[in-house]
Short mmCIF file of C-alpha atoms and ligand atoms in Angstrom, two decimals:
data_model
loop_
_atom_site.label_atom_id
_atom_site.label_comp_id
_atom_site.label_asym_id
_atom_site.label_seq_id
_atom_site.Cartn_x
_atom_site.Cartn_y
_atom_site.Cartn_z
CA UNK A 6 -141.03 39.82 272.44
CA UNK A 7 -143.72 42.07 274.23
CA UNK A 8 -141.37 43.44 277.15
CA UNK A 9 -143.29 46.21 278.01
CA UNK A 10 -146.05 44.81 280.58
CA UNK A 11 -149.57 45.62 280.01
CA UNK A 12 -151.15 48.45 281.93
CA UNK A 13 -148.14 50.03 283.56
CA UNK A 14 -148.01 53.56 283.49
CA UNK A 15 -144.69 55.77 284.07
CA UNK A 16 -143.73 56.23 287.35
CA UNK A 17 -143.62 59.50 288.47
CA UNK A 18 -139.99 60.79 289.60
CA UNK A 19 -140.11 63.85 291.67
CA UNK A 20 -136.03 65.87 292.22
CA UNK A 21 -135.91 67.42 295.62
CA UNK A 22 -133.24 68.95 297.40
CA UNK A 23 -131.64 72.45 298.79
CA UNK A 24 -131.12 75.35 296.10
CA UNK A 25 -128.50 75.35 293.75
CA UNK A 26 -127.98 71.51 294.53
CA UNK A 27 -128.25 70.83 290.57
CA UNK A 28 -132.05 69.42 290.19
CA UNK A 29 -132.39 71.57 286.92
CA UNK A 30 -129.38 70.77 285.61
CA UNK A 31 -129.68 67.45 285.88
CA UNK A 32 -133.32 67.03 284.06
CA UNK A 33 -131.39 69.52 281.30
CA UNK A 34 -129.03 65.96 281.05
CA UNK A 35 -131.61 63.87 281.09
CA UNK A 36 -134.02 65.83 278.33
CA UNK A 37 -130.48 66.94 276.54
CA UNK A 38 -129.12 62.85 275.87
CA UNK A 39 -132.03 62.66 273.58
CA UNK A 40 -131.61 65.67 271.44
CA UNK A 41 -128.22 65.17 271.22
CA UNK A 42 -128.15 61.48 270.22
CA UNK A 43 -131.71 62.46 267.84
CA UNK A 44 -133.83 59.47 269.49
CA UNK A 45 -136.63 59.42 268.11
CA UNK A 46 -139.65 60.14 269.95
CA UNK A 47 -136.98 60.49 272.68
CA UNK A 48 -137.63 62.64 275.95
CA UNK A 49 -140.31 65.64 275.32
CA UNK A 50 -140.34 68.34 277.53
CA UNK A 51 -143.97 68.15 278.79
CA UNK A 52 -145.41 71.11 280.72
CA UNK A 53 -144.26 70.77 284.31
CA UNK A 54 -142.63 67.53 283.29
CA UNK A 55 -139.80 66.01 281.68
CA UNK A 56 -140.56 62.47 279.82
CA UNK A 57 -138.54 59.86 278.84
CA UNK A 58 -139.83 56.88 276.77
CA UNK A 59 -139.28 53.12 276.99
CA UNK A 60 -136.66 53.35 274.18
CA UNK A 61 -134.63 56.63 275.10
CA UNK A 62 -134.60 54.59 278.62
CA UNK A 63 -133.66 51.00 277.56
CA UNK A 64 -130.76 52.56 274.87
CA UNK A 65 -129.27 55.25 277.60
CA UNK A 66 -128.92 52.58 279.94
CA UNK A 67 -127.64 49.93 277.65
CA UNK A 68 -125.12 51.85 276.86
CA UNK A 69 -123.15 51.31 279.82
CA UNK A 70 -125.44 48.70 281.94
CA UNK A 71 -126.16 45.34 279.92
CA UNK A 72 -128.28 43.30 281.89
CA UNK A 73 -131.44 45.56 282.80
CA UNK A 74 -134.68 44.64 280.54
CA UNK A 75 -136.84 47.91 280.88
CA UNK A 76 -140.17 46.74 281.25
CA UNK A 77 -141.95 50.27 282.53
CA UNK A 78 -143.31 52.87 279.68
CA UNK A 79 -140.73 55.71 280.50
CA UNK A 80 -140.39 57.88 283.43
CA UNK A 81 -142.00 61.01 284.48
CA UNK A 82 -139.84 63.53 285.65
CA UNK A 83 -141.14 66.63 288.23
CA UNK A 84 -138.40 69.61 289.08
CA UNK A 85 -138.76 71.24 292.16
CA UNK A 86 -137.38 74.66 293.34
CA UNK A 87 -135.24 74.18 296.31
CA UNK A 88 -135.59 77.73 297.61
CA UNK A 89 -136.50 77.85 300.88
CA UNK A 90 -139.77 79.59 300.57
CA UNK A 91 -141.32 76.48 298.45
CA UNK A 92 -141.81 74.15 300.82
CA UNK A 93 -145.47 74.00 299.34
CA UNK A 94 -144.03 72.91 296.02
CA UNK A 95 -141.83 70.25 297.55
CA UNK A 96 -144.72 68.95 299.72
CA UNK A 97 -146.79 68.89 296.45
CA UNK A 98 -144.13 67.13 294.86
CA UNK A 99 -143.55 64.49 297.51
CA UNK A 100 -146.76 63.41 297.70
CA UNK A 101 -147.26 62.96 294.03
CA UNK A 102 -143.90 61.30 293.37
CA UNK A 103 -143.94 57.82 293.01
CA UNK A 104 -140.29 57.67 293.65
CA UNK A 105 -137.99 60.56 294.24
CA UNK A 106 -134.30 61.49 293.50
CA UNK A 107 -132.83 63.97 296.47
CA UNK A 108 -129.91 65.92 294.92
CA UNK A 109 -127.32 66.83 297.29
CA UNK A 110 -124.32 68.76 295.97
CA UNK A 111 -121.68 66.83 297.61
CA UNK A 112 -118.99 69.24 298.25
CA UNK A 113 -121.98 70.91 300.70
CA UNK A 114 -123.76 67.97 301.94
CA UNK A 115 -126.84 67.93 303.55
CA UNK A 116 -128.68 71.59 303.90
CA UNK A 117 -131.74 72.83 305.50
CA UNK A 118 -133.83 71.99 302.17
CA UNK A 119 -132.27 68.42 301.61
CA UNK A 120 -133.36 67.85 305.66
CA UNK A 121 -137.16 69.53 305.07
CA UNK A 122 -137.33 66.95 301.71
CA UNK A 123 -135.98 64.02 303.61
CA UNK A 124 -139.24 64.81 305.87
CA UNK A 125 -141.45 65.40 303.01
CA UNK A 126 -140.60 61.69 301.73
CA UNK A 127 -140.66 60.23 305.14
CA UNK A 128 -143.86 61.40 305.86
CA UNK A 129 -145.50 60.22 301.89
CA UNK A 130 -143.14 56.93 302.82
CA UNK A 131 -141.73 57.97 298.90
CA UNK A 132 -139.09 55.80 298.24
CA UNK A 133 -135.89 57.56 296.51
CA UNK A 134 -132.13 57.50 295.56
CA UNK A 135 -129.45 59.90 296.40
CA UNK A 136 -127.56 61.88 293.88
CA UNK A 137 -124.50 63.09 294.80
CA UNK A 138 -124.13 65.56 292.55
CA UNK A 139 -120.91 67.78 291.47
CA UNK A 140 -118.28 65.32 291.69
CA UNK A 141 -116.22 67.47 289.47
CA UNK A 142 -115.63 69.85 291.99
CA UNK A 143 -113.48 67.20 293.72
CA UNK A 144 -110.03 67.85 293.87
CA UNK A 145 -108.12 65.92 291.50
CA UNK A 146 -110.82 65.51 288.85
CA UNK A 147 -109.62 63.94 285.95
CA UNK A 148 -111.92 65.35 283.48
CA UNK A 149 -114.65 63.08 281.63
CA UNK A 150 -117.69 64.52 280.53
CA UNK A 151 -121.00 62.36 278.66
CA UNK A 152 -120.86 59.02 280.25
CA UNK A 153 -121.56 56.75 283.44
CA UNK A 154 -120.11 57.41 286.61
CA UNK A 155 -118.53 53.81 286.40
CA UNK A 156 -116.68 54.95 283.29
CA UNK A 157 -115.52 58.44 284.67
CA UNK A 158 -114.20 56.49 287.62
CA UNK A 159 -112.36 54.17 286.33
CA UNK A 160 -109.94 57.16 284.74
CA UNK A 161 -109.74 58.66 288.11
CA UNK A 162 -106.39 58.80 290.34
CA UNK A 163 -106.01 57.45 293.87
CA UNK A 164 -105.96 60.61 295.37
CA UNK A 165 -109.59 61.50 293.83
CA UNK A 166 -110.99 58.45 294.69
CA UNK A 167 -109.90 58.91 298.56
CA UNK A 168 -111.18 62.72 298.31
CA UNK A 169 -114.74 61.00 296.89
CA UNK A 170 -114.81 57.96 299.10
CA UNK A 171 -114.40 60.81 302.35
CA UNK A 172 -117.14 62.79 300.91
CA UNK A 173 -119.44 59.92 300.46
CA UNK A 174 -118.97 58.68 303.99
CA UNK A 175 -120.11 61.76 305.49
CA UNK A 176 -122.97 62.40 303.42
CA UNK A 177 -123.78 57.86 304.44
CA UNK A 178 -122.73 59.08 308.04
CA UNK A 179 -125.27 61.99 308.37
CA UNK A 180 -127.91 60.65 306.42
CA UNK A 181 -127.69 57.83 308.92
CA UNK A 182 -127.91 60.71 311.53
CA UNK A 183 -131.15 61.35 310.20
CA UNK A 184 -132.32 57.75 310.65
CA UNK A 185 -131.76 56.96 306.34
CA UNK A 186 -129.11 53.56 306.03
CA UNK A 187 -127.24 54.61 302.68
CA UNK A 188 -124.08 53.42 300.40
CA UNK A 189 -122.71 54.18 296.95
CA UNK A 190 -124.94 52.38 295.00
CA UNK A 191 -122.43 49.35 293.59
CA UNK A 192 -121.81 48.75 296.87
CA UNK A 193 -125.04 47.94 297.78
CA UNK A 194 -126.45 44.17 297.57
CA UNK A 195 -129.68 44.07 299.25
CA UNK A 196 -132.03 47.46 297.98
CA UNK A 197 -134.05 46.70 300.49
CA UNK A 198 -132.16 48.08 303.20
CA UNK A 199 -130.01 50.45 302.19
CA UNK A 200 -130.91 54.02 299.96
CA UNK A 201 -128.42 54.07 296.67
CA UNK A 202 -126.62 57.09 296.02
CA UNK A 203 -125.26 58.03 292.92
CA UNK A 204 -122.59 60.13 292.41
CA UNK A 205 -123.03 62.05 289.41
CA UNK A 206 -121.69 65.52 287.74
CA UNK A 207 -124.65 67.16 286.57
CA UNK A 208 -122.74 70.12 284.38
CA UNK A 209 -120.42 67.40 282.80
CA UNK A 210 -123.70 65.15 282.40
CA UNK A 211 -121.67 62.22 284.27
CA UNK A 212 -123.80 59.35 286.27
CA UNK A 213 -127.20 59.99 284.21
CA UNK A 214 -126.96 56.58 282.61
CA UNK A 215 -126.03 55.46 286.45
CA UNK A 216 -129.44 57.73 287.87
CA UNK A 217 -132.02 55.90 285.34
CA UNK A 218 -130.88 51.97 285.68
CA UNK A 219 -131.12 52.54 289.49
CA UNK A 220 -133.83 54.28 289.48
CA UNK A 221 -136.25 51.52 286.48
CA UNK A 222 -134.66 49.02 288.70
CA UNK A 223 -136.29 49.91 292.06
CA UNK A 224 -139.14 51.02 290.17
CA UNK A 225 -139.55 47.41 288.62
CA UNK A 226 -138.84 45.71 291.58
CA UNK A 227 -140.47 47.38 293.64
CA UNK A 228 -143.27 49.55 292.62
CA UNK A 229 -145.10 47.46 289.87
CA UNK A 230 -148.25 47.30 292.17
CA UNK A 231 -148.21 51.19 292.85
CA UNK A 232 -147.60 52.00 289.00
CA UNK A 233 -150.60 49.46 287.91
CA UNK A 234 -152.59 52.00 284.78
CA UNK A 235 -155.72 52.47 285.85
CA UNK A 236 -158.90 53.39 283.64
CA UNK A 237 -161.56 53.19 285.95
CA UNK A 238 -161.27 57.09 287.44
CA UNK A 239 -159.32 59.56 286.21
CA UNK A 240 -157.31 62.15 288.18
CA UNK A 241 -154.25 64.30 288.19
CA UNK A 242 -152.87 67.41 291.00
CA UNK A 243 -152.44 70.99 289.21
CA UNK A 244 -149.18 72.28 289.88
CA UNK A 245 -149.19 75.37 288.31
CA UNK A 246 -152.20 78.05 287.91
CA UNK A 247 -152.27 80.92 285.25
CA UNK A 248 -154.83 83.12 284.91
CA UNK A 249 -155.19 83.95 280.97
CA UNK A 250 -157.46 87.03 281.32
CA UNK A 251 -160.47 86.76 278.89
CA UNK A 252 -159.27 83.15 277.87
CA UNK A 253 -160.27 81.87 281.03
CA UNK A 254 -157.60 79.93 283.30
CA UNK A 255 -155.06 77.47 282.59
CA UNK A 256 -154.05 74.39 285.10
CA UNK A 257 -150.51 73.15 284.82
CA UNK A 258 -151.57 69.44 286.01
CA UNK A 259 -149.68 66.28 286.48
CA UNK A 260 -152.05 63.58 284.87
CA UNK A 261 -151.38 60.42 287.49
CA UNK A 262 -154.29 57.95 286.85
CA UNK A 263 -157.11 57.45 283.57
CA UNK A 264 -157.03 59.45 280.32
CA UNK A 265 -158.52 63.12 280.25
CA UNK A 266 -160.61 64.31 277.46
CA UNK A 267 -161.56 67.21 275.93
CA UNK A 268 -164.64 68.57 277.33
CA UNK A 269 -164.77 65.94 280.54
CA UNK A 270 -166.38 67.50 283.39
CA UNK A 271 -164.08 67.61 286.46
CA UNK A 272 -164.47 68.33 289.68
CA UNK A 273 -161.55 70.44 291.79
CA UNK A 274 -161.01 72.64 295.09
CA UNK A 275 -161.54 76.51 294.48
CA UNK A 276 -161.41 78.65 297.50
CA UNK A 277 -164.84 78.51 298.06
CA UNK A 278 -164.63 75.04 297.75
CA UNK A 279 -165.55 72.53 295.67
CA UNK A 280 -166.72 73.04 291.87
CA UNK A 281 -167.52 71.03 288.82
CA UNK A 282 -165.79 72.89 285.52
CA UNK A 283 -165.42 71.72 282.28
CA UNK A 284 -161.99 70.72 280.23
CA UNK A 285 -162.25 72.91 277.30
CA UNK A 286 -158.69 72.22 275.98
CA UNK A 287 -156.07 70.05 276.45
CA UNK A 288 -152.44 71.13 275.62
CA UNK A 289 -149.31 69.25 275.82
CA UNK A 290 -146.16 69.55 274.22
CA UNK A 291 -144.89 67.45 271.54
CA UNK A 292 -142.15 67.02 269.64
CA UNK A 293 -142.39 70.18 267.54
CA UNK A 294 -143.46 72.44 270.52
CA UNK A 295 -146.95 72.83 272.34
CA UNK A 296 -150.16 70.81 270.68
CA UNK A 297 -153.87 70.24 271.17
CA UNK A 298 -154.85 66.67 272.21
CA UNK A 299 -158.36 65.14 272.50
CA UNK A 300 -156.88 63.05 274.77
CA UNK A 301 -154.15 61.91 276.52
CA UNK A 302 -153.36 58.96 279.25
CA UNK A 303 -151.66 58.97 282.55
CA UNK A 304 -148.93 59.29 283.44
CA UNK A 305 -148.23 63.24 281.83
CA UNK A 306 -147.61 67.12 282.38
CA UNK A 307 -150.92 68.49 280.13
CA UNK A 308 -151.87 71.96 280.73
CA UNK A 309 -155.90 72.09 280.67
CA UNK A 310 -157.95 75.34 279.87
CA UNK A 311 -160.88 75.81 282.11
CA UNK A 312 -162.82 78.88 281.09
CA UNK A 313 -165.22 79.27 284.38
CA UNK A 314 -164.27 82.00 286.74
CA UNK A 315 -163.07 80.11 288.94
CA UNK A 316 -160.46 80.62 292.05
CA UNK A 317 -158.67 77.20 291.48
CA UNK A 318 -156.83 76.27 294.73
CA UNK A 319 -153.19 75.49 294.26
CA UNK A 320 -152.54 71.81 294.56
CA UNK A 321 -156.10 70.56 294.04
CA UNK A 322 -157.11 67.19 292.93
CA UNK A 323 -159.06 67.02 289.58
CA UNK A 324 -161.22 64.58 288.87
CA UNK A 325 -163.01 63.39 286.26
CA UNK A 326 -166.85 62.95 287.01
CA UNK A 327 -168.44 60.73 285.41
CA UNK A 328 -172.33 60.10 285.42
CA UNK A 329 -173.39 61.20 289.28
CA UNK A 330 -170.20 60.78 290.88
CA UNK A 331 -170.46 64.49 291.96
CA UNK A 332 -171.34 63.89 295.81
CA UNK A 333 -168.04 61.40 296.25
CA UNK A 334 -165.90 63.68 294.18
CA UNK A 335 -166.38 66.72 296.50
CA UNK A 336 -166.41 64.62 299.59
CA UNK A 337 -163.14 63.68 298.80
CA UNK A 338 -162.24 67.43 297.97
CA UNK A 339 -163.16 68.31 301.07
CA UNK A 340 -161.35 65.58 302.41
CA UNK A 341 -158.30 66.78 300.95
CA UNK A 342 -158.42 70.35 301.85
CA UNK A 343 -158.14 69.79 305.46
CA UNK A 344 -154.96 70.12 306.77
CA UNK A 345 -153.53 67.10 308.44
CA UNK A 346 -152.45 69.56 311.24
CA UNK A 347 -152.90 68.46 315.62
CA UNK A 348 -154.46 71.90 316.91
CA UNK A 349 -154.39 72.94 320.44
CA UNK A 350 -157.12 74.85 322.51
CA UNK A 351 -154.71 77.17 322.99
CA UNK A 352 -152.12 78.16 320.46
CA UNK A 353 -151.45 80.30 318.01
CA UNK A 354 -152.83 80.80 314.21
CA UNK A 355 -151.76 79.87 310.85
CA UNK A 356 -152.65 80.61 307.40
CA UNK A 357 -151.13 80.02 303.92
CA UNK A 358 -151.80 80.40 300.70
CA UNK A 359 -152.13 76.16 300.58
CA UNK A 360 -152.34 73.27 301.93
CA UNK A 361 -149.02 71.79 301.36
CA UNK A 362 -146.99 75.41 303.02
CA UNK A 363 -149.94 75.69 305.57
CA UNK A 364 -148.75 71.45 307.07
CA UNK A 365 -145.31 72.26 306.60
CA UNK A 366 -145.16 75.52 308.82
CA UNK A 367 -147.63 73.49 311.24
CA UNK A 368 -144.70 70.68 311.04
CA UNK A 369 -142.15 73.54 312.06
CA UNK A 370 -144.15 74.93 314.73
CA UNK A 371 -144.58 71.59 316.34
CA UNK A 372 -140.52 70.98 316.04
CA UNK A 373 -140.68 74.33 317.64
CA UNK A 374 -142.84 73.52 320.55
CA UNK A 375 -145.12 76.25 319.39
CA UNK A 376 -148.83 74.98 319.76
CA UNK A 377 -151.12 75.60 316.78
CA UNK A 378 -154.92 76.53 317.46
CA UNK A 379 -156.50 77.71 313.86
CA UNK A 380 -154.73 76.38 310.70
CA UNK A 381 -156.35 77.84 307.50
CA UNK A 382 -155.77 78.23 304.05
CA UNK A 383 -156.16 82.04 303.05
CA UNK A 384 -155.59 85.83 303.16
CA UNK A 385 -155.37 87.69 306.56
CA UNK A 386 -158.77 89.27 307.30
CA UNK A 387 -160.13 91.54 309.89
CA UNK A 388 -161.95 88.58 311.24
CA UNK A 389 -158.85 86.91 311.93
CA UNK A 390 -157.91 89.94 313.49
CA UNK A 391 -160.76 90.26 315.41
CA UNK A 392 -160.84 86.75 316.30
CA UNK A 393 -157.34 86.29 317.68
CA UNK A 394 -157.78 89.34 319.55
CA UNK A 395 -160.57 88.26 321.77
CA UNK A 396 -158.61 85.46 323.15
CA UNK A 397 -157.70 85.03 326.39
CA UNK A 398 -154.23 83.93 326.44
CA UNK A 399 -152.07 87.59 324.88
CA UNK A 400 -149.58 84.07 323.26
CA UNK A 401 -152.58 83.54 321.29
CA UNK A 402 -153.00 87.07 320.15
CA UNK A 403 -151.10 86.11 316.99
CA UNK A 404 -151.35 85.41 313.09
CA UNK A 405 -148.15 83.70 311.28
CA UNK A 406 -149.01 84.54 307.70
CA UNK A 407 -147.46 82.52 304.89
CA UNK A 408 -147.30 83.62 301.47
CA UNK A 409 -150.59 85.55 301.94
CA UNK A 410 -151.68 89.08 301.42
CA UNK A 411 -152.69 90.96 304.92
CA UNK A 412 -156.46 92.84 303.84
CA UNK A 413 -156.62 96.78 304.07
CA UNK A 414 -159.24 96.16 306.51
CA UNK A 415 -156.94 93.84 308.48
CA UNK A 416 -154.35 96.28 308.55
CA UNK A 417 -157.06 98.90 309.84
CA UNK A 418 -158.30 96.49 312.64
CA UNK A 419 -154.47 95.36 313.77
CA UNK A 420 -154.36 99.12 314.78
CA UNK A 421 -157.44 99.29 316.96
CA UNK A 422 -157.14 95.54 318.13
CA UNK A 423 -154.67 93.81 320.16
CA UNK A 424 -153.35 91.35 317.55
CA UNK A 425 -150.11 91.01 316.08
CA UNK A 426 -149.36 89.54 312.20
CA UNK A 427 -146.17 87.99 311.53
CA UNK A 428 -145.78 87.49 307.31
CA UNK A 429 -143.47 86.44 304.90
CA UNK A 430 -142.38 83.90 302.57
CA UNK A 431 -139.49 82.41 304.27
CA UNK A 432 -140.70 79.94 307.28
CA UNK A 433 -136.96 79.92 308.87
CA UNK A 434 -137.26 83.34 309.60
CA UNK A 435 -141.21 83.86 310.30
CA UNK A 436 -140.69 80.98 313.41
CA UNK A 437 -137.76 83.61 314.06
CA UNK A 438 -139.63 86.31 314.64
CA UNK A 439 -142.40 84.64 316.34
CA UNK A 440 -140.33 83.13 319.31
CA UNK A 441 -138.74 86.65 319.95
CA UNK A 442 -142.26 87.94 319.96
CA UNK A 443 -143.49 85.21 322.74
CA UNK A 444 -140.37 85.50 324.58
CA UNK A 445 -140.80 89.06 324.67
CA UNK A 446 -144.98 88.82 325.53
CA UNK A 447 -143.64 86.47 328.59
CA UNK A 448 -141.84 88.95 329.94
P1 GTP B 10 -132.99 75.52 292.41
O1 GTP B 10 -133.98 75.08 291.41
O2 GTP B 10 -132.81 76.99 292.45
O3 GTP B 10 -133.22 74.93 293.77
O4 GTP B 10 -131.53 75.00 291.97
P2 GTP B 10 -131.19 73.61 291.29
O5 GTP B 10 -131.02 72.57 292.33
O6 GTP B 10 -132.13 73.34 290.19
O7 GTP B 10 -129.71 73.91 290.74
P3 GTP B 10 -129.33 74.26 289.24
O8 GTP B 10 -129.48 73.09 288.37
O9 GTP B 10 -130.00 75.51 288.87
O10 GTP B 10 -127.75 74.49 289.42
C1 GTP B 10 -127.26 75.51 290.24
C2 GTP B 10 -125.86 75.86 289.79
O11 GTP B 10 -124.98 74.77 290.01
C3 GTP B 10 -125.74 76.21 288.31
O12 GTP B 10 -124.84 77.25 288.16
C4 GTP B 10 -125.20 74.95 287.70
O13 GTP B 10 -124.47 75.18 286.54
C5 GTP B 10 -124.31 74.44 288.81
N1 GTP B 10 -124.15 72.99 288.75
C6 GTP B 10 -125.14 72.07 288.67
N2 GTP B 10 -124.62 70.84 288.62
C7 GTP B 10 -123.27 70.99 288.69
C8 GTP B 10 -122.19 70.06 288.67
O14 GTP B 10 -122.33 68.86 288.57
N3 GTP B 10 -120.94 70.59 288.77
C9 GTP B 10 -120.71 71.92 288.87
N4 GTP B 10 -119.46 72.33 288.95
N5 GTP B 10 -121.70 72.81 288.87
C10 GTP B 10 -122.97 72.36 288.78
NA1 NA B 11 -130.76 77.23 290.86
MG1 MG B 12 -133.91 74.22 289.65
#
């Protein structure tokens, strides 16, 4: 029996969460189950990616959960970094994922990164489960290693269970804080209302099996419209740029909709806007390492080889153009590189190296009570300079920089021009420095 239903594609499964939390360790479970057990055609390591097939899926969660008939292709995996200065990365990720998993080690609960990626999938209205990761750090562990959470459970003592059950309630009790209804996932009847979490130890690979029927469950219940394969356009977000010297440039992208081909045209955001380039290779990686493909269909991590000079924005949109779709293509480009950022007459400026970092310091500033007037993607120039400096208001008289290089020129012109710069990579401590410098200006 066909149980696979037509035109489905993966979903794609973004991991968020503070630093150190155990994202990459747990995507080293879930590609590791595979080479360990020798699936065939089991989870591939794409660029950027980690996949799982239909089968790998259906026979992990078997295992240990008999009643679940996987009906989606496989699952897409994205790994985020959860250091604090990636907020772009998260953003990126949040807005691609179809559904997300937020890891939250749960000896530390939740962290300034775990809150700023509870906002990221708020604000995309990403639907995700909780892992609560490290439960072998509990005191009283009885150890288990390569198996469900259900299974390393039931060998547990009272006393470990209490320890797990207290640590579970106040990771339910502030996520509820934060306005997210939670409970350990086999407690839960009705998925609408509540968010799962599964406690898992990512080291020991305990809970995976646990992670992937919870997670093809919601995504069969409840994403099957969102997940619908569609041939008509094809389009993908590049995560990654690399620039190969006289090769030309290579785009880590996330294929999400269509099938690529070699030589398509697409059409992307550069920093001087839109452009039209062609694919001149696609590479993915197979089974034996990285390949060439002609083709390959959404959803997958390809890396694609552009060989324009081109100044490819992080985070852009490809997309395929087909006969004279050029005009809509860029429109929509355009679209996309304006910041969804409120700006004030008066206020101060932003800039940052993309789109994603450049909303999510405007996101802080407004937490902040900081008003915003210019929000643009960038280096610092001495027309920034000499633009802030003319303003009226000396509040206004200043540039928070983030991730972006501050010109020679710029530097030059600070000196002679009443303007001050406030750079870095870290937002926490940027906003820092810019409310002692307006509390200091007021006075
Ligand atoms: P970033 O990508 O830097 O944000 O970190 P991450 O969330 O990917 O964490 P990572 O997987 O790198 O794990 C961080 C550390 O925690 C590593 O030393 C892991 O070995 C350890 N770790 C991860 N999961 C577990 C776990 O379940 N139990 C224990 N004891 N340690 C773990
Ligand atoms: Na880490
Ligand atoms: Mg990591």
């Amino acid at each position: 029996m066909e149980t696979t239903k037509k035109n489905l594609r993966e979903p794609i499964v973004c991991v968020l969460g503070h630093v150190d939390h155990g994202k990459t360790t747990l995507l080293d479970d879930i590609r590791g189950t595979t080479v360990a057990k020798k699936e065939a055609g089991g989870i591939t390591q794409k660029i950027g990616a980690t996949e799982i097939d239909k089968n790998t899926l259906e026979t992990n969660i078997k295992n240990y959960f008999k009643n679940i008939q996987v009906t989606i292709p496989g699952l897409l995996f994205i790994d985020t970094p959860g250091h604090v200065a990636f907020a772009n990365m998260r953003s990126m990720g949040g807005a691609l994922a179809d559904i997300a998993i937020l890891v939250i080690d749960v000896n530390e609960g939740l962290k300034p990164q775990t809150i700023e990626s509870i906002d990221v999938l708020k604000k995309y209205k990403t639907p995700f489960i909780i892992a609560a990761n490290k439960i072998d750090m509990i005191p009283y562990f009885v150890s288990s290693k390569d198996t469900s959470f259900k299974e390393t459970l039931s060998k547990q003592r009272k006393e470990y269970v209490d320890f797990l059950d207290e640590k579970i309630y106040k990771i339910i009790n502030d996520l509820y804080v934060k306005g997210i209804s939670s409970d350990r996932y086999d407690r839960i009847t009705d998925f609408t209302k509540s968010f799962a979490i599964v406690p898992i130890s990512a080291k020991l690979n305990i809970g995976v099996p646990d992670i992937l029927m919870v997670l093809t469950g919601l995504a069969q219940r409840f994403l099957e419209e969102h997940i619908q394969f569609e041939s008509k356009s094809t389009r993908g977000s590049v995560i990654e740029i690399k620039k190969e010297g006289s090769l030309g440039t290579t785009l880590d992208t996330i294929l999400y909709q269509g099938v690529l081909h070699k030589g398509d045209k697409i059409a992307l955001n550069t920093i001087a806007g839109p452009a039209v380039t062609k694919v001149k290779a696609i590479i993915a990686t197979g089974k034996k390492g990285m390949v060439e493909k002609e083709s390959i269909k959404s959803a997958a991590g390809i890396r694609i080889l552009i060989t324009d000079k081109l100044d490819v924005l992080s985070g852009t949109s490809i997309i395929a153009i087909k006969g004279s779709k050029t005009d809509a293509a860029f429109n929509e480009l355009i679209n996309e590189s304006k910041p969804d950022i409120k700006l004030s007459e008066n206020g101060i400026t932003i800039k940052a190296e993309a789109i994603g970092s450049l909303e999510a310091i405007a996101y802080e500033m407004e937490q902040n009570k900081i008003n915003v007037r210019e929000a643009q993607i960038g280096d610092i120039t001495k027309r920034d300079i000499i633009n802030v400096s003319t303003l009226n208001n000396p509040l206004d008289r200043v540039i928070v920089g983030f991730n972006v290089n501050t010109s020679g020129d710029a530097k030059e012109a600070m000196e002679t021009n009443n303007a001050k710069v406030i750079s870095g990579n870290v937002i926490y401590s940027m906003i820092d420095d810019l409310t002692k410098w307006l509390e200091f200006k007021k006075n």
